Amino acid sequence: MLNKLFESFMEFPDPRCAGRTAHRFIDVLVIAVCAVIAGAETWIDIALYGRSKKDWLSTFLTLEGGLPSHDTFRRVFSIIDPVLFEQRFSLWVKDCFLPIDREVVAIDGKTVRGSFDRAAQQGPLHMVSAFATEQGISLGQRAVENKSNEIAALPVLLDSLSVKGNIVTLDAMGCQRVIAQKIIAQQADYILALKGNQKKCHKAVVDYCHTTCIAVPAAIKPDYDAFDDSHGRRVRRRGWVLPCVDKLAELQAWPELRNIILIENIRSINHRHKTTCELHYYLSSCNDAAEIQIAAIRKHWAIENSLHWVLDVTFREDDSRVRDKVATRTFALLRKMALNIVRKDTANKASLRGRRKCAGWDDEYMEHLLFRNDKK
């Protein structure tokens, strides 16, 4: 893992004045990644980790200028090119992780809530991330000013990914024909949540589904029908995959569209004695079996449970008070680097939090994470 990181970032352009830098950028980056793996949450934490592990770090880093101070870490990660940093991260991921055919790649946004600055009238930064749901790794990110700007970031993020042969899932914000065309151009398939932002398409799909699937008696039986009685609630989930695109004129302009998917969730919470019903609609270009497409929709939520939730709870991202926009983006990527490295160790059955603590306490285990987890 670390060897590939060296290869991806060794030639990264250092914006600092040439001849006046005491620390190589690659040394600064590697110390920061190791520190975040071990639990560092601030620039001061990173510098403290470096001082504590100087002897061990010097076994594979030059450290010609000694150890950087916390101001050096803050300054370096505040002035580097964040777009290029994100691009190199995506290249590192491609080099370290073997692609899985027909993996579900979920794309969604997350706000770094602690990055706001009232004095500067600056709102919190919003990150759009891609997540490989089977492997549990972050594939890339792009930053936007707020959630409403996600559409502009999606094509750029997709260009940085290698999704050939996979299924890309997005929420309603990404349900755009241009996004669908971008995915198809990469020889992947899409499943997009359809809501009211696509008014004509949404109305046509809702009317058709209610007539054929929800009406009593229903003309079409569900492809999926299952009950879940756990966690104090009862849920019945039904799903229909409807290859009826040619019957709806409103859908003809969608590239390579093959199916409409309807998901019905009927939920009853035991102690409330209240039952609710939710209907969700999707557009799909997939030619897979119905159960695979329905399973892909459920897998999309892994980006919330296995990436966003982990970043918040295990890495305490929302508690971070890094406010500089560039530093917020780069620190967010340091967390994703650390998460990918720790997740790669599937032999260790401890929790992510436990593995991070072990790495901070045990240099031998940290070496295992950094040097013995390459795909080759």
XYZ file of C-alpha atoms in Angstrom:
376
model
C 0.000 0.000 0.000
C 2.692 2.493 1.011
C 4.892 1.619 -1.972
C 2.006 2.450 -4.298
C 1.402 5.663 -2.354
C 5.048 6.625 -2.932
C 4.673 5.924 -6.656
C 1.486 7.978 -6.949
C 2.669 11.013 -4.969
C 6.474 11.088 -5.257
C 6.326 13.538 -8.181
C 3.410 15.531 -6.772
C 4.113 19.250 -7.432
C 5.142 20.955 -4.207
C 3.846 24.564 -4.157
C 6.406 25.661 -1.582
C 9.431 27.706 -2.601
C 12.139 25.483 -4.039
C 15.319 25.467 -1.958
C 13.529 26.773 1.128
C 11.765 23.613 2.245
C 13.142 21.466 5.037
C 10.759 18.527 4.553
C 9.918 16.510 1.456
C 6.240 16.523 0.532
C 6.132 12.721 0.432
C 7.460 12.585 4.017
C 4.809 15.066 5.159
C 2.094 13.037 3.416
C 3.186 9.637 4.765
C 3.501 10.892 8.346
C 0.022 12.443 8.076
C -1.533 9.237 6.712
C 0.111 7.105 9.416
C -1.009 9.529 12.095
C -4.620 9.542 10.897
C -4.610 5.733 10.822
C -3.432 5.842 14.452
C -6.224 8.224 15.474
C -4.931 11.746 14.796
C -7.716 14.293 14.301
C -5.841 17.621 14.103
C -2.585 19.001 12.734
C -1.251 19.080 16.296
C -2.119 15.391 16.691
C -0.241 14.585 13.483
C 2.881 16.447 14.604
C 2.721 14.766 18.025
C 2.482 11.338 16.371
C 5.530 12.155 14.243
C 7.606 13.114 17.272
C 6.486 10.005 19.154
C 7.351 7.684 16.264
C 10.479 9.403 14.965
C 12.765 6.376 15.274
C 10.295 4.094 13.519
C 9.457 6.585 10.771
C 13.154 7.114 10.058
C 13.426 3.440 9.008
C 11.628 4.181 5.715
C 11.545 8.003 5.427
C 14.573 10.274 4.966
C 13.481 12.961 7.477
C 16.478 15.040 6.406
C 15.035 18.182 7.934
C 13.792 16.477 11.062
C 10.107 16.234 11.839
C 7.632 18.839 10.559
C 5.795 21.027 13.052
C 2.008 21.194 13.195
C 2.201 24.563 11.365
C 4.087 22.865 8.539
C 1.436 20.178 8.175
C -1.329 22.792 8.220
C 0.429 25.049 5.719
C 1.358 22.279 3.266
C -2.137 20.803 3.134
C -3.646 24.278 2.807
C -1.688 25.359 -0.278
C -1.430 22.199 -2.405
C -3.673 21.826 -5.438
C -6.710 19.953 -4.026
C -7.970 18.852 -7.459
C -4.620 17.310 -8.355
C -4.435 15.754 -4.879
C -7.828 14.115 -5.447
C -6.745 12.920 -8.901
C -3.611 11.288 -7.485
C -5.730 9.655 -4.789
C -7.932 8.075 -7.477
C -4.824 6.796 -9.303
C -3.513 5.300 -6.050
C -6.828 3.524 -5.487
C -6.805 2.086 -9.025
C -3.265 0.818 -8.457
C -3.930 -0.783 -5.076
C -7.357 -2.376 -5.373
C -8.403 -5.017 -7.860
C -11.640 -4.147 -9.701
C -14.653 -6.399 -9.185
C -16.970 -6.960 -12.132
C -20.565 -5.791 -11.553
C -19.667 -4.175 -8.255
C -22.093 -1.486 -7.118
C -20.352 1.910 -7.079
C -22.452 4.271 -4.971
C -22.076 8.035 -5.353
C -23.466 10.427 -2.769
C -22.698 13.667 -0.973
C -21.782 14.476 2.622
C -21.397 17.797 4.395
C -18.360 18.305 6.636
C -20.406 20.097 9.261
C -17.602 21.502 11.380
C -15.922 23.313 8.467
C -18.183 26.374 8.599
C -16.735 29.767 9.606
C -19.259 32.366 10.759
C -16.667 35.143 10.937
C -15.816 34.651 7.262
C -19.484 33.990 6.362
C -18.384 30.611 5.034
C -20.755 27.663 5.073
C -19.623 24.068 5.575
C -17.967 22.276 2.678
C -19.863 19.523 0.867
C -18.075 16.437 -0.479
C -19.333 14.166 -3.258
C -17.776 10.713 -2.862
C -17.699 7.439 -4.775
C -17.704 4.195 -2.793
C -17.092 0.589 -3.874
C -19.722 -1.242 -1.847
C -18.292 -4.784 -2.107
C -14.741 -3.853 -1.134
C -15.778 -1.081 1.239
C -13.277 1.440 -0.108
C -13.467 5.081 -1.099
C -12.748 5.575 -4.803
C -12.616 9.364 -4.953
C -14.134 12.673 -3.943
C -14.869 16.131 -5.267
C -15.779 19.199 -3.224
C -18.652 21.626 -3.886
C -19.833 24.718 -2.069
C -23.189 23.226 -1.106
C -25.435 20.255 -1.816
C -27.230 21.996 -4.694
C -23.958 22.065 -6.678
C -23.509 18.288 -6.698
C -24.594 18.042 -10.347
C -21.549 20.042 -11.487
C -19.149 17.780 -9.568
C -20.587 14.456 -10.735
C -19.167 14.425 -14.313
C -15.712 15.390 -13.024
C -15.814 12.679 -10.372
C -17.013 10.074 -12.872
C -14.143 10.969 -15.225
C -11.663 10.097 -12.464
C -13.163 6.661 -11.782
C -12.748 3.294 -13.459
C -16.287 1.870 -13.413
C -16.279 -0.277 -16.568
C -18.590 -3.247 -16.118
C -19.980 -1.967 -12.815
C -23.355 -0.604 -11.695
C -23.310 3.068 -10.666
C -26.067 4.182 -8.296
C -27.059 7.767 -7.502
C -29.842 9.519 -5.651
C -32.329 11.859 -7.302
C -29.821 14.723 -7.517
C -27.856 12.697 -10.069
C -30.895 11.618 -12.066
C -29.927 13.580 -15.181
C -29.624 12.416 -18.777
C -26.129 13.883 -19.089
C -24.992 11.891 -16.048
C -26.580 8.735 -17.433
C -24.772 9.289 -20.753
C -21.465 9.785 -18.922
C -21.889 6.437 -17.149
C -22.851 4.622 -20.344
C -19.813 6.123 -22.100
C -17.609 4.413 -19.494
C -19.208 1.050 -20.373
C -20.997 0.860 -17.039
C -24.680 0.726 -16.121
C -26.712 3.065 -13.952
C -29.568 2.882 -11.480
C -30.856 6.378 -10.698
C -33.458 7.345 -8.108
C -36.367 9.088 -9.831
C -38.198 11.858 -7.971
C -40.070 15.063 -8.672
C -37.059 16.938 -10.052
C -37.786 15.042 -13.293
C -41.446 16.083 -13.360
C -42.738 14.570 -16.605
C -40.762 11.349 -16.275
C -41.685 10.971 -12.620
C -45.394 11.479 -13.261
C -45.419 9.040 -16.177
C -43.607 6.364 -14.154
C -45.806 6.871 -11.082
C -48.999 6.608 -13.119
C -47.830 3.485 -14.907
C -46.621 1.750 -11.732
C -49.792 2.534 -9.790
C -51.917 1.166 -12.605
C -49.991 -2.049 -13.131
C -48.344 -2.860 -9.783
C -50.126 -1.149 -6.890
C -53.720 -1.350 -8.103
C -55.930 -4.120 -6.704
C -55.899 -6.565 -8.329
C -52.343 -5.926 -9.612
C -51.627 -6.761 -13.240
C -47.969 -7.597 -12.537
C -46.677 -9.624 -9.616
C -43.549 -8.418 -7.765
C -40.152 -9.863 -8.650
C -39.148 -9.600 -4.995
C -41.260 -9.970 -1.858
C -39.676 -10.392 1.575
C -40.397 -9.774 5.250
C -37.992 -8.495 7.899
C -39.005 -8.819 11.562
C -36.074 -7.436 13.564
C -34.920 -4.391 15.511
C -38.400 -3.825 16.899
C -40.046 -3.347 13.530
C -41.721 -5.316 10.785
C -40.946 -4.472 7.192
C -42.352 -5.910 4.002
C -40.345 -5.052 0.919
C -41.656 -5.648 -2.574
C -39.869 -4.869 -5.812
C -40.809 -4.795 -9.492
C -38.392 -4.541 -12.415
C -40.461 -3.405 -15.378
C -38.978 -3.541 -18.917
C -41.627 -1.143 -20.209
C -39.601 1.824 -21.379
C -40.993 1.584 -24.920
C -44.508 2.156 -23.549
C -43.727 5.574 -22.044
C -42.901 8.376 -24.464
C -41.437 10.498 -21.635
C -38.540 8.027 -21.210
C -37.422 7.710 -24.833
C -34.619 10.281 -24.505
C -32.835 8.452 -21.686
C -29.633 6.758 -22.954
C -29.711 2.946 -22.943
C -32.635 2.906 -20.486
C -34.026 -0.621 -20.104
C -36.108 -0.819 -16.927
C -38.228 1.011 -14.423
C -37.825 -0.265 -10.868
C -40.481 0.176 -8.197
C -39.688 -0.536 -4.539
C -42.458 -0.614 -1.927
C -41.574 -0.545 1.791
C -44.397 -1.233 4.258
C -43.125 -0.646 7.777
C -44.679 -1.195 11.184
C -42.877 -0.229 14.393
C -43.978 -2.576 17.156
C -44.369 -0.163 20.065
C -46.028 2.591 18.018
C -48.741 0.486 16.341
C -48.331 2.644 13.244
C -47.856 1.429 9.702
C -46.332 3.486 6.889
C -45.904 2.778 3.193
C -43.209 4.304 0.981
C -42.831 3.966 -2.787
C -39.512 4.563 -4.534
C -38.911 4.708 -8.286
C -35.697 4.133 -10.249
C -34.438 4.228 -13.826
C -32.075 1.413 -14.784
C -29.910 0.618 -17.787
C -29.046 -2.820 -16.390
C -29.763 -6.052 -18.188
C -29.187 -8.128 -15.032
C -31.730 -10.356 -13.346
C -34.381 -8.554 -11.323
C -32.987 -9.718 -7.969
C -29.545 -8.305 -8.820
C -30.948 -4.889 -9.696
C -33.082 -4.768 -6.548
C -30.095 -5.840 -4.446
C -28.015 -3.060 -6.045
C -30.515 -0.479 -4.789
C -30.107 -1.721 -1.221
C -26.320 -1.805 -1.601
C -26.353 1.898 -2.485
C -26.969 2.708 1.175
C -23.593 1.201 2.082
C -22.120 4.604 1.257
C -24.113 6.026 4.167
C -23.465 3.162 6.598
C -19.928 2.143 5.676
C -18.401 5.456 4.564
C -20.234 8.539 5.824
C -21.193 7.020 9.179
C -17.678 5.627 9.694
C -16.100 8.992 8.858
C -18.384 10.683 11.387
C -18.241 8.155 14.222
C -14.856 6.432 13.890
C -12.853 9.307 12.368
C -14.925 12.116 13.994
C -15.041 14.084 10.739
C -17.995 16.271 11.724
C -16.169 17.329 14.894
C -13.167 18.605 12.944
C -12.721 22.381 13.117
C -10.396 22.650 10.134
C -11.961 25.629 8.374
C -9.698 26.456 5.459
C -11.449 25.114 2.346
C -8.364 23.485 0.833
C -7.274 22.025 4.162
C -10.780 20.648 4.732
C -10.678 18.859 1.361
C -7.187 17.461 1.860
C -7.814 16.339 5.452
C -10.997 14.603 4.263
C -8.878 12.725 1.737
C -6.307 11.786 4.402
C -9.164 10.150 6.333
C -10.228 8.229 3.220
C -6.638 7.089 2.629
C -6.456 5.848 6.216
C -9.844 4.138 5.923
C -8.853 2.321 2.718
C -5.586 1.111 4.232
C -7.212 -0.164 7.427
C -10.108 -1.795 5.523
C -7.632 -3.672 3.318
C -6.661 -5.821 6.306
C -9.582 -8.243 6.194
C -7.734 -10.900 8.221
C -7.995 -8.824 11.400
C -11.498 -9.283 12.826
C -11.259 -6.321 15.204
C -13.428 -3.268 14.521
C -12.050 -0.382 12.490
C -11.603 1.554 15.714
C -9.753 -1.392 17.249
C -7.479 -1.798 14.230
C -6.617 1.910 14.308
C -5.707 1.683 17.989
C -3.566 -1.398 17.359
C -1.752 0.469 14.574
C -1.042 3.380 16.897
C 0.258 1.147 19.668
C 2.056 -1.536 17.653
C 4.577 -0.466 14.992
C 4.734 -4.024 13.667
C 0.992 -3.997 12.951
C 1.289 -0.555 11.330
C 3.991 -1.996 9.072
C 1.651 -4.850 8.232
C -1.000 -2.354 7.118
C 1.433 -0.247 5.119
C 3.719 -2.779 3.477
C 2.104 -6.224 3.430
C -1.325 -5.486 2.005
C -0.477 -4.901 -1.656
C -2.599 -6.705 -4.223
C 0.462 -8.246 -5.913
